[in-house]
GROMACS .gro file of C-alpha atoms in nm:
model
  445
    1MET     CA    1   2.541   0.050  -1.916
    2SER     CA    2   2.482  -0.136  -2.239
    3VAL     CA    3   2.177  -0.155  -2.461
    4GLN     CA    4   2.088  -0.513  -2.556
    5SER     CA    5   1.890  -0.636  -2.853
    6THR     CA    6   1.611  -0.740  -2.619
    7GLY     CA    7   1.520  -0.378  -2.564
    8SER     CA    8   1.657  -0.386  -2.210
    9ARG     CA    9   1.927  -0.187  -2.041
   10SER     CA   10   2.147  -0.401  -1.820
   11ALA     CA   11   2.392  -0.332  -1.540
   12ARG     CA   12   2.609  -0.641  -1.481
   13ASN     CA   13   2.758  -0.537  -1.150
   14ALA     CA   14   2.741  -0.814  -0.891
   15ASN     CA   15   2.811  -0.560  -0.619
   16ALA     CA   16   2.524  -0.327  -0.712
   17THR     CA   17   2.292  -0.304  -0.412
   18TRP     CA   18   1.922  -0.225  -0.426
   19ARG     CA   19   1.753  -0.072  -0.120
   20ASN     CA   20   1.388  -0.017  -0.044
   21TRP     CA   21   1.243   0.322   0.053
   22ALA     CA   22   1.266   0.263   0.427
   23GLY     CA   23   1.620   0.125   0.404
   24ASN     CA   24   1.540  -0.195   0.597
   25VAL     CA   25   1.566  -0.428   0.293
   26THR     CA   26   1.857  -0.469   0.052
   27ALA     CA   27   1.935  -0.698  -0.240
   28SER     CA   28   2.251  -0.773  -0.438
   29PRO     CA   29   2.139  -0.926  -0.768
   30VAL     CA   30   2.375  -1.083  -1.020
   31ARG     CA   31   2.239  -0.843  -1.277
   32THR     CA   32   1.984  -0.565  -1.299
   33VAL     CA   33   1.788  -0.502  -1.618
   34ALA     CA   34   1.547  -0.232  -1.732
   35PRO     CA   35   1.342  -0.360  -2.029
   36SER     CA   36   1.155  -0.108  -2.240
   37THR     CA   37   0.910  -0.351  -2.401
   38THR     CA   38   0.709  -0.658  -2.309
   39GLU     CA   39   0.914  -0.859  -2.558
   40GLY     CA   40   1.236  -0.741  -2.398
   41LEU     CA   41   1.113  -0.835  -2.053
   42ALA     CA   42   1.007  -1.179  -2.175
   43GLU     CA   43   1.356  -1.236  -2.316
   44VAL     CA   44   1.508  -1.134  -1.981
   45VAL     CA   45   1.298  -1.399  -1.805
   46ARG     CA   46   1.391  -1.668  -2.061
   47ARG     CA   47   1.763  -1.592  -2.027
   48ALA     CA   48   1.747  -1.592  -1.649
   49ALA     CA   49   1.569  -1.928  -1.641
   50ALA     CA   50   1.827  -2.070  -1.882
   51ASP     CA   51   2.105  -1.946  -1.653
   52GLY     CA   52   1.938  -2.096  -1.347
   53LEU     CA   53   1.871  -1.754  -1.194
   54ARG     CA   54   1.561  -1.639  -1.011
   55VAL     CA   55   1.383  -1.323  -1.124
   56LYS     CA   56   1.209  -1.048  -0.927
   57ALA     CA   57   1.069  -0.711  -1.029
   58ALA     CA   58   1.117  -0.413  -0.798
   59GLY     CA   59   0.935  -0.082  -0.830
   60THR     CA   60   1.006   0.216  -0.610
   61GLY     CA   61   1.068   0.000  -0.303
   62HIS     CA   62   0.775   0.120  -0.096
   63SER     CA   63   0.718  -0.229   0.040
   64PHE     CA   64   0.866  -0.286   0.385
   65THR     CA   65   0.904  -0.659   0.325
   66ALA     CA   66   1.157  -0.854   0.119
   67ALA     CA   67   0.897  -0.930  -0.149
   68ALA     CA   68   1.121  -0.795  -0.429
   69VAL     CA   69   1.455  -0.932  -0.309
   70THR     CA   70   1.656  -1.158  -0.538
   71ASP     CA   71   2.011  -1.282  -0.572
   72GLY     CA   72   1.948  -1.345  -0.941
   73VAL     CA   73   1.802  -1.098  -1.192
   74LEU     CA   74   1.634  -0.780  -1.071
   75ILE     CA   75   1.395  -0.616  -1.317
   76ARG     CA   76   1.353  -0.242  -1.282
   77PRO     CA   77   1.044  -0.086  -1.444
   78ASP     CA   78   1.188   0.258  -1.517
   79ARG     CA   79   1.141   0.224  -1.895
   80LEU     CA   80   0.801   0.052  -1.886
   81THR     CA   81   0.596   0.362  -1.815
   82GLY     CA   82   0.311   0.571  -1.949
   83ILE     CA   83  -0.049   0.540  -2.060
   84ARG     CA   84  -0.083   0.304  -2.356
   85SER     CA   85  -0.450   0.358  -2.437
   86VAL     CA   86  -0.771   0.516  -2.311
   87ASP     CA   87  -1.113   0.371  -2.393
   88ARG     CA   88  -1.369   0.629  -2.287
   89ALA     CA   89  -1.661   0.417  -2.403
   90ALA     CA   90  -1.551   0.125  -2.185
   91GLY     CA   91  -1.433   0.353  -1.906
   92THR     CA   92  -1.083   0.206  -1.894
   93VAL     CA   93  -0.720   0.310  -1.922
   94THR     CA   94  -0.431   0.076  -2.001
   95VAL     CA   95  -0.101   0.171  -1.845
   96ALA     CA   96   0.251   0.027  -1.848
   97ALA     CA   97   0.328  -0.156  -1.525
   98GLY     CA   98   0.621   0.062  -1.420
   99THR     CA   99   0.422   0.386  -1.421
  100PRO     CA  100   0.426   0.557  -1.081
  101LEU     CA  101   0.080   0.620  -0.941
  102LYS     CA  102   0.154   0.992  -0.911
  103GLU     CA  103   0.224   1.009  -1.286
  104LEU     CA  104  -0.090   0.809  -1.366
  105ASN     CA  105  -0.304   1.039  -1.153
  106THR     CA  106  -0.164   1.350  -1.322
  107ALA     CA  107  -0.203   1.204  -1.670
  108LEU     CA  108  -0.561   1.097  -1.601
  109ALA     CA  109  -0.648   1.440  -1.462
  110ALA     CA  110  -0.516   1.599  -1.781
  111GLN     CA  111  -0.776   1.394  -1.970
  112GLY     CA  112  -1.057   1.464  -1.722
  113LEU     CA  113  -1.047   1.112  -1.575
  114SER     CA  114  -0.979   0.954  -1.236
  115LEU     CA  115  -0.954   0.629  -1.048
  116THR     CA  116  -1.249   0.582  -0.815
  117ASN     CA  117  -1.038   0.528  -0.504
  118MET     CA  118  -0.670   0.524  -0.411
  119GLY     CA  119  -0.429   0.510  -0.120
  120ASP     CA  120  -0.268   0.810   0.042
  121ILE     CA  121   0.083   0.751  -0.098
  122THR     CA  122   0.148   0.771  -0.471
  123GLU     CA  123   0.519   0.694  -0.502
  124GLN     CA  124   0.457   0.330  -0.590
  125THR     CA  125   0.447   0.192  -0.942
  126VAL     CA  126   0.106   0.065  -1.045
  127SER     CA  127   0.236  -0.294  -1.056
  128GLY     CA  128   0.393  -0.270  -0.712
  129ALA     CA  129   0.081  -0.112  -0.566
  130VAL     CA  130  -0.160  -0.376  -0.691
  131SER     CA  131   0.076  -0.670  -0.631
  132THR     CA  132   0.101  -0.594  -0.259
  133GLY     CA  133  -0.260  -0.488  -0.201
  134THR     CA  134  -0.233  -0.110  -0.170
  135HIS     CA  135  -0.567   0.036  -0.062
  136GLY     CA  136  -0.732   0.353   0.053
  137THR     CA  137  -1.047   0.376   0.258
  138GLY     CA  138  -1.401   0.338   0.127
  139ARG     CA  139  -1.753   0.242   0.224
  140ASP     CA  140  -1.836   0.111  -0.123
  141SER     CA  141  -1.517   0.146  -0.332
  142ALA     CA  142  -1.242  -0.111  -0.284
  143ALA     CA  143  -0.864  -0.132  -0.317
  144ILE     CA  144  -0.671  -0.045  -0.632
  145ALA     CA  145  -0.644  -0.411  -0.739
  146ALA     CA  146  -1.024  -0.438  -0.738
  147GLN     CA  147  -1.034  -0.166  -1.005
  148ILE     CA  148  -0.835  -0.377  -1.253
  149ARG     CA  149  -1.018  -0.484  -1.569
  150GLY     CA  150  -0.733  -0.655  -1.752
  151LEU     CA  151  -0.361  -0.727  -1.728
  152GLU     CA  152  -0.063  -0.862  -1.918
  153LEU     CA  153   0.178  -1.102  -1.750
  154VAL     CA  154   0.513  -1.255  -1.847
  155LEU     CA  155   0.522  -1.612  -1.718
  156ALA     CA  156   0.817  -1.821  -1.599
  157ASP     CA  157   0.877  -1.972  -1.946
  158GLY     CA  158   0.892  -1.627  -2.105
  159SER     CA  159   0.547  -1.649  -2.263
  160VAL     CA  160   0.309  -1.353  -2.245
  161LEU     CA  161  -0.041  -1.405  -2.109
  162ARG     CA  162  -0.325  -1.156  -2.137
  163CYS     CA  163  -0.593  -1.185  -1.873
  164SER     CA  164  -0.938  -1.041  -1.804
  165PRO     CA  165  -1.271  -1.168  -1.671
  166ASP     CA  166  -1.326  -1.319  -2.017
  167GLU     CA  167  -0.970  -1.423  -2.110
  168ASN     CA  168  -0.780  -1.660  -1.878
  169PRO     CA  169  -1.023  -1.564  -1.598
  170GLU     CA  170  -0.873  -1.795  -1.335
  171VAL     CA  171  -0.532  -1.628  -1.374
  172PHE     CA  172  -0.692  -1.283  -1.384
  173ALA     CA  173  -0.875  -1.348  -1.057
  174ALA     CA  174  -0.551  -1.419  -0.870
  175ALA     CA  175  -0.294  -1.210  -1.057
  176ARG     CA  176  -0.464  -0.883  -0.966
  177LEU     CA  177  -0.287  -0.927  -0.632
  178GLY     CA  178  -0.012  -1.174  -0.710
  179LEU     CA  179   0.284  -1.079  -0.487
  180GLY     CA  180   0.506  -1.122  -0.793
  181ALA     CA  181   0.466  -1.499  -0.748
  182LEU     CA  182   0.279  -1.575  -1.072
  183GLY     CA  183   0.478  -1.368  -1.320
  184VAL     CA  184   0.591  -1.015  -1.402
  185LEU     CA  185   0.320  -0.762  -1.480
  186THR     CA  186   0.386  -0.557  -1.793
  187GLU     CA  187   0.061  -0.363  -1.830
  188ILE     CA  188  -0.260  -0.312  -1.638
  189THR     CA  189  -0.604  -0.194  -1.748
  190PHE     CA  190  -0.792   0.001  -1.483
  191ALA     CA  191  -1.152   0.111  -1.463
  192VAL     CA  192  -1.170   0.491  -1.461
  193GLU     CA  193  -1.449   0.746  -1.452
  194PRO     CA  194  -1.496   1.112  -1.538
  195GLU     CA  195  -1.309   1.328  -1.294
  196PHE     CA  196  -1.516   1.436  -0.995
  197LEU     CA  197  -1.477   1.655  -0.689
  198LEU     CA  198  -1.437   1.547  -0.329
  199THR     CA  199  -1.501   1.757  -0.023
  200ALA     CA  200  -1.268   1.667   0.261
  201ARG     CA  201  -1.373   1.747   0.615
  202GLU     CA  202  -1.098   1.701   0.871
  203GLU     CA  203  -1.152   1.757   1.241
  204PRO     CA  204  -1.024   1.637   1.577
  205MET     CA  205  -1.236   1.404   1.792
  206THR     CA  206  -1.178   1.214   2.113
  207PHE     CA  207  -1.096   0.845   2.098
  208ASP     CA  208  -1.422   0.753   2.273
  209ARG     CA  209  -1.630   0.965   2.038
  210VAL     CA  210  -1.474   0.811   1.727
  211THR     CA  211  -1.493   0.453   1.845
  212GLY     CA  212  -1.842   0.501   1.991
  213GLY     CA  213  -1.970   0.641   1.661
  214PHE     CA  214  -1.751   0.439   1.425
  215ASP     CA  215  -2.028   0.246   1.249
  216GLN     CA  216  -2.229   0.562   1.191
  217LEU     CA  217  -1.925   0.754   1.064
  218VAL     CA  218  -1.850   0.477   0.814
  219ALA     CA  219  -2.214   0.447   0.703
  220GLU     CA  220  -2.262   0.821   0.650
  221ASN     CA  221  -1.944   0.887   0.450
  222GLU     CA  222  -1.810   0.751   0.123
  223HIS     CA  223  -1.458   0.754   0.265
  224PHE     CA  224  -1.382   0.772   0.635
  225GLU     CA  225  -1.051   0.733   0.817
  226PHE     CA  226  -0.897   0.847   1.140
  227TYR     CA  227  -0.566   0.866   1.321
  228TRP     CA  228  -0.529   0.800   1.693
  229PHE     CA  229  -0.231   0.955   1.872
  230PRO     CA  230  -0.086   0.701   2.118
  231HIS     CA  231  -0.040   0.825   2.476
  232THR     CA  232  -0.344   1.053   2.428
  233ASP     CA  233  -0.721   1.041   2.386
  234GLY     CA  234  -0.698   1.251   2.071
  235CYS     CA  235  -0.781   1.151   1.714
  236ASN     CA  236  -0.792   1.331   1.383
  237THR     CA  237  -1.076   1.228   1.149
  238LYS     CA  238  -1.113   1.269   0.774
  239ARG     CA  239  -1.439   1.238   0.578
  240ASN     CA  240  -1.426   1.251   0.198
  241ASN     CA  241  -1.751   1.274   0.001
  242ARG     CA  242  -1.836   1.360  -0.358
  243SER     CA  243  -1.933   1.717  -0.419
  244ALA     CA  244  -2.115   1.910  -0.690
  245GLY     CA  245  -1.861   2.186  -0.640
  246PRO     CA  246  -1.734   2.440  -0.687
  247ALA     CA  247  -1.375   2.344  -0.620
  248ARG     CA  248  -1.229   2.512  -0.314
  249PRO     CA  249  -0.872   2.385  -0.279
  250LEU     CA  250  -0.668   2.455   0.029
  251PRO     CA  251  -0.502   2.795   0.004
  252ARG     CA  252  -0.143   2.744  -0.110
  253MET     CA  253   0.006   2.869   0.217
  254ARG     CA  254  -0.233   2.666   0.437
  255GLY     CA  255  -0.159   2.353   0.235
  256TRP     CA  256   0.215   2.409   0.265
  257ILE     CA  257   0.198   2.470   0.639
  258ASP     CA  258  -0.020   2.164   0.709
  259ASP     CA  259   0.119   1.913   0.461
  260GLU     CA  260   0.482   2.014   0.423
  261LEU     CA  261   0.586   2.207   0.732
  262LEU     CA  262   0.378   2.034   1.001
  263SER     CA  263   0.330   1.686   0.850
  264ASN     CA  264   0.684   1.653   0.718
  265GLY     CA  265   0.926   1.921   0.840
  266VAL     CA  266   0.821   1.964   1.203
  267PHE     CA  267   0.716   1.600   1.230
  268GLN     CA  268   1.063   1.494   1.116
  269ALA     CA  269   1.217   1.701   1.395
  270VAL     CA  270   0.971   1.562   1.651
  271CYS     CA  271   1.046   1.204   1.548
  272SER     CA  272   1.420   1.267   1.563
  273LEU     CA  273   1.379   1.407   1.915
  274GLY     CA  274   1.172   1.108   2.019
  275ARG     CA  275   1.431   0.866   1.885
  276ALA     CA  276   1.709   1.045   2.076
  277VAL     CA  277   1.506   1.103   2.396
  278PRO     CA  278   1.215   0.855   2.411
  279ALA     CA  279   1.080   1.005   2.734
  280THR     CA  280   0.970   1.314   2.540
  281VAL     CA  281   0.732   1.121   2.313
  282PRO     CA  282   0.414   1.113   2.529
  283GLY     CA  283   0.433   1.484   2.607
  284VAL     CA  284   0.493   1.580   2.248
  285ALA     CA  285   0.203   1.354   2.140
  286ARG     CA  286  -0.033   1.531   2.380
  287VAL     CA  287   0.072   1.872   2.248
  288SER     CA  288   0.039   1.752   1.886
  289SER     CA  289  -0.310   1.609   1.934
  290ARG     CA  290  -0.433   1.929   2.102
  291ALA     CA  291  -0.283   2.144   1.824
  292LEU     CA  292  -0.505   1.987   1.556
  293SER     CA  293  -0.762   2.216   1.396
  294ALA     CA  294  -1.053   2.150   1.162
  295ARG     CA  295  -1.035   2.224   0.791
  296THR     CA  296  -1.262   2.169   0.490
  297TYR     CA  297  -1.167   2.185   0.123
  298THR     CA  298  -1.292   2.059  -0.215
  299ASP     CA  299  -1.064   1.937  -0.494
  300ILE     CA  300  -1.010   1.668  -0.758
  301PRO     CA  301  -0.965   1.314  -0.617
  302PHE     CA  302  -0.590   1.264  -0.608
  303LYS     CA  303  -0.539   1.600  -0.440
  304VAL     CA  304  -0.775   1.492  -0.163
  305PHE     CA  305  -0.690   1.122  -0.125
  306THR     CA  306  -0.313   1.159  -0.133
  307SER     CA  307  -0.054   1.354   0.061
  308PRO     CA  308   0.326   1.374   0.067
  309ARG     CA  309   0.512   1.144   0.306
  310ARG     CA  310   0.876   1.248   0.344
  311VAL     CA  311   0.942   1.122   0.697
  312ARG     CA  312   1.076   0.768   0.663
  313PHE     CA  313   0.937   0.497   0.887
  314LEU     CA  314   0.866   0.126   0.924
  315GLU     CA  315   0.508   0.006   0.913
  316MET     CA  316   0.289  -0.290   0.996
  317GLU     CA  317  -0.079  -0.307   0.899
  318TYR     CA  318  -0.348  -0.564   0.963
  319ALA     CA  319  -0.692  -0.612   0.813
  320ILE     CA  320  -0.953  -0.746   1.053
  321PRO     CA  321  -1.329  -0.799   1.019
  322ARG     CA  322  -1.486  -0.455   1.039
  323ALA     CA  323  -1.703  -0.558   1.332
  324ALA     CA  324  -1.384  -0.636   1.531
  325LEU     CA  325  -1.227  -0.292   1.484
  326VAL     CA  326  -1.347  -0.115   1.798
  327PRO     CA  327  -1.265  -0.393   2.048
  328ALA     CA  328  -0.927  -0.453   1.882
  329LEU     CA  329  -0.840  -0.084   1.887
  330ARG     CA  330  -0.938  -0.053   2.252
  331GLU     CA  331  -0.710  -0.348   2.330
  332LEU     CA  332  -0.430  -0.176   2.141
  333LYS     CA  333  -0.480   0.147   2.335
  334ALA     CA  334  -0.480  -0.037   2.667
  335MET     CA  335  -0.165  -0.224   2.569
  336VAL     CA  336   0.020   0.100   2.487
  337GLU     CA  337  -0.094   0.261   2.813
  338ARG     CA  338   0.036  -0.023   3.030
  339SER     CA  339   0.359  -0.072   2.832
  340ARG     CA  340   0.688   0.114   2.817
  341PHE     CA  341   0.658   0.171   2.442
  342LYS     CA  342   0.705   0.529   2.325
  343VAL     CA  343   0.512   0.568   2.000
  344SER     CA  344   0.557   0.893   1.809
  345PHE     CA  345   0.350   0.797   1.500
  346PRO     CA  346  -0.031   0.798   1.504
  347VAL     CA  347  -0.223   0.475   1.446
  348GLU     CA  348  -0.412   0.487   1.115
  349VAL     CA  349  -0.758   0.330   1.075
  350ARG     CA  350  -0.935   0.277   0.741
  351THR     CA  351  -1.208   0.052   0.595
  352ALA     CA  352  -1.285  -0.141   0.277
  353PRO     CA  353  -1.578  -0.338   0.139
  354ALA     CA  354  -1.542  -0.707   0.064
  355ASP     CA  355  -1.390  -0.801  -0.272
  356ASP     CA  356  -1.339  -1.123  -0.471
  357ILE     CA  357  -0.958  -1.134  -0.503
  358PRO     CA  358  -0.812  -1.452  -0.345
  359LEU     CA  359  -0.522  -1.286  -0.159
  360SER     CA  360  -0.681  -0.948  -0.098
  361THR     CA  361  -0.687  -0.853   0.268
  362ALA     CA  362  -1.057  -0.775   0.213
  363SER     CA  363  -1.128  -1.102   0.030
  364GLY     CA  364  -1.481  -1.212   0.115
  365ARG     CA  365  -1.532  -0.980   0.412
  366GLU     CA  366  -1.585  -0.616   0.503
  367SER     CA  367  -1.261  -0.506   0.659
  368ALA     CA  368  -1.104  -0.247   0.882
  369TYR     CA  369  -0.733  -0.169   0.867
  370VAL     CA  370  -0.511  -0.082   1.158
  371ALA     CA  371  -0.167   0.050   1.062
  372VAL     CA  372   0.111   0.117   1.311
  373HIS     CA  373   0.439   0.293   1.237
  374MET     CA  374   0.773   0.364   1.399
  375TYR     CA  375   1.026   0.623   1.291
  376ARG     CA  376   1.316   0.470   1.100
  377GLY     CA  377   1.600   0.384   1.337
  378THR     CA  378   1.370   0.352   1.639
  379PRO     CA  379   1.331   0.003   1.792
  380HIS     CA  380   1.003  -0.131   1.658
  381GLU     CA  381   1.005  -0.507   1.715
  382GLY     CA  382   0.842  -0.513   2.059
  383TYR     CA  383   0.562  -0.271   1.968
  384PHE     CA  384   0.487  -0.439   1.636
  385SER     CA  385   0.485  -0.786   1.797
  386ALA     CA  386   0.242  -0.673   2.067
  387VAL     CA  387   0.009  -0.518   1.808
  388GLU     CA  388   0.036  -0.827   1.589
  389ARG     CA  389  -0.076  -1.054   1.871
  390ILE     CA  390  -0.391  -0.844   1.915
  391MET     CA  391  -0.469  -0.841   1.544
  392ALA     CA  392  -0.403  -1.213   1.499
  393ALA     CA  393  -0.651  -1.285   1.778
  394HIS     CA  394  -0.914  -1.102   1.569
  395GLU     CA  395  -0.858  -1.308   1.251
  396GLY     CA  396  -0.610  -1.052   1.122
  397ARG     CA  397  -0.461  -1.063   0.775
  398PRO     CA  398  -0.128  -0.876   0.740
  399HIS     CA  399  -0.077  -0.629   0.458
  400TRP     CA  400   0.146  -0.809   0.206
  401GLY     CA  401   0.383  -0.516   0.164
  402LYS     CA  402   0.427  -0.433   0.532
  403LEU     CA  403   0.616  -0.594   0.817
  404HIS     CA  404   0.469  -0.901   0.984
  405SER     CA  405   0.578  -1.241   1.113
  406ARG     CA  406   0.302  -1.462   0.972
  407ASP     CA  407   0.377  -1.771   0.764
  408ALA     CA  408   0.191  -1.989   0.514
  409GLY     CA  409   0.038  -2.204   0.786
  410HIS     CA  410  -0.130  -1.907   0.953
  411LEU     CA  411  -0.225  -1.737   0.627
  412ALA     CA  412  -0.392  -2.051   0.490
  413GLU     CA  413  -0.626  -2.036   0.791
  414VAL     CA  414  -0.734  -1.673   0.743
  415TYR     CA  415  -0.763  -1.677   0.362
  416PRO     CA  416  -1.040  -1.916   0.247
  417ARG     CA  417  -0.901  -1.911  -0.112
  418PHE     CA  418  -0.534  -1.947  -0.017
  419GLY     CA  419  -0.512  -2.297  -0.167
  420GLU     CA  420  -0.661  -2.171  -0.493
  421PHE     CA  421  -0.375  -1.922  -0.526
  422THR     CA  422  -0.095  -2.164  -0.437
  423ALA     CA  423  -0.232  -2.426  -0.677
  424LEU     CA  424  -0.224  -2.168  -0.958
  425ARG     CA  425   0.132  -2.076  -0.861
  426ASP     CA  426   0.233  -2.444  -0.880
  427ARG     CA  427   0.093  -2.456  -1.232
  428LEU     CA  428   0.241  -2.129  -1.361
  429ASP     CA  429   0.579  -2.136  -1.184
  430PRO     CA  430   0.658  -2.492  -1.071
  431ASP     CA  431   1.034  -2.423  -1.067
  432ARG     CA  432   0.992  -2.103  -0.862
  433VAL     CA  433   1.165  -1.877  -1.112
  434PHE     CA  434   0.986  -1.591  -0.933
  435GLY     CA  435   1.047  -1.728  -0.585
  436ASN     CA  436   1.244  -1.585  -0.295
  437ASP     CA  437   1.269  -1.635   0.081
  438TYR     CA  438   0.976  -1.403   0.156
  439LEU     CA  439   0.742  -1.593  -0.076
  440ARG     CA  440   0.863  -1.923   0.067
  441ARG     CA  441   0.760  -1.803   0.411
  442VAL     CA  442   0.419  -1.661   0.322
  443LEU     CA  443   0.314  -1.904   0.046
  444GLY     CA  444   0.506  -2.220   0.135
  445ASP     CA  445   0.734  -2.414  -0.093
   0.00000   0.00000   0.00000
């Protein structure tokens, strides 16, 4: 490794291979760099463009798509981390783009602050999370990208652009969820609020009870989600609502048993068994759904919203109009029941309010999310394709960081502001310095 004057650390090994978290995507860039400053990153982009190389930034690789793949220059964010400033009066925090969400959450908690909403996995960098549309579930609070109040972006010519609702607003509107197609994010300013408490109420319900009462469950809770276990009529529901306290965290042993032993250790063994002997999957699913028990606890937000995920899998997720969720989910259940698919992972259902981000899966409409998973190494193509057909028939929009087969032609039909984004891309990166095969498929050329 050598330290360059640009403030970047570079590994010039053409054989160095980058892999994503799930192991289904690899890249072999000409060179990999780790800038420590915005100026250093800008110089990396200028040099790459001069050498005729394409540039992509890769975070922790939690995307299941090839969004970060490049055969040119791969930018790693390992040295662009940490909180840069906190403005309590404005209710904002500015953070370097390579900061993992788990580190941001911990640092904010130390200052008595929190994001309003978040997803359930925190391994991603903040730039990777917002660029692919990471979201949680919420009646009124939207995805992480909707909480952005400002950002800094290195463009294809190496210039640095600061954006907010008042400064370069047209770029700000799109770059909050930019797929890495407009430039490389170097810092992000998020809206934050004083830390609060959430009470989580988790309990099993039948599929018919959840779907029959879905609208009421969403309306009565700030954050509602549920998991349906294929091959069964069992679901596990989770309702998170703000609480005046006091805090009542899960007892250490109960938390370890539920979140580490059962959700990771035992589940890993169950998935391995299902991969080796698929016929065991339905029976194990029925036992698992019946073994669920209710629990209630109160804690600070990131300890309620998030949970460890150590079992590796492949995932596809679609956003559909919220009103279409129940019929679409019933179609999915019927499809699984009449098929030969053996699905060991539960189907996850969440919601989000409409937002104003051009490529957000919730852009302009209240949305429900249906996420399906398969254990890594298990054939997934048939199951995912069957689910995708159902979701596409309900005006589905695929999660940008998860597996799907849609292309620019389809996406232009389901995103009313798709042309607004691609026109901005043509202006900011006409030579496709930040392009790759994935972006060519989903955005066109």
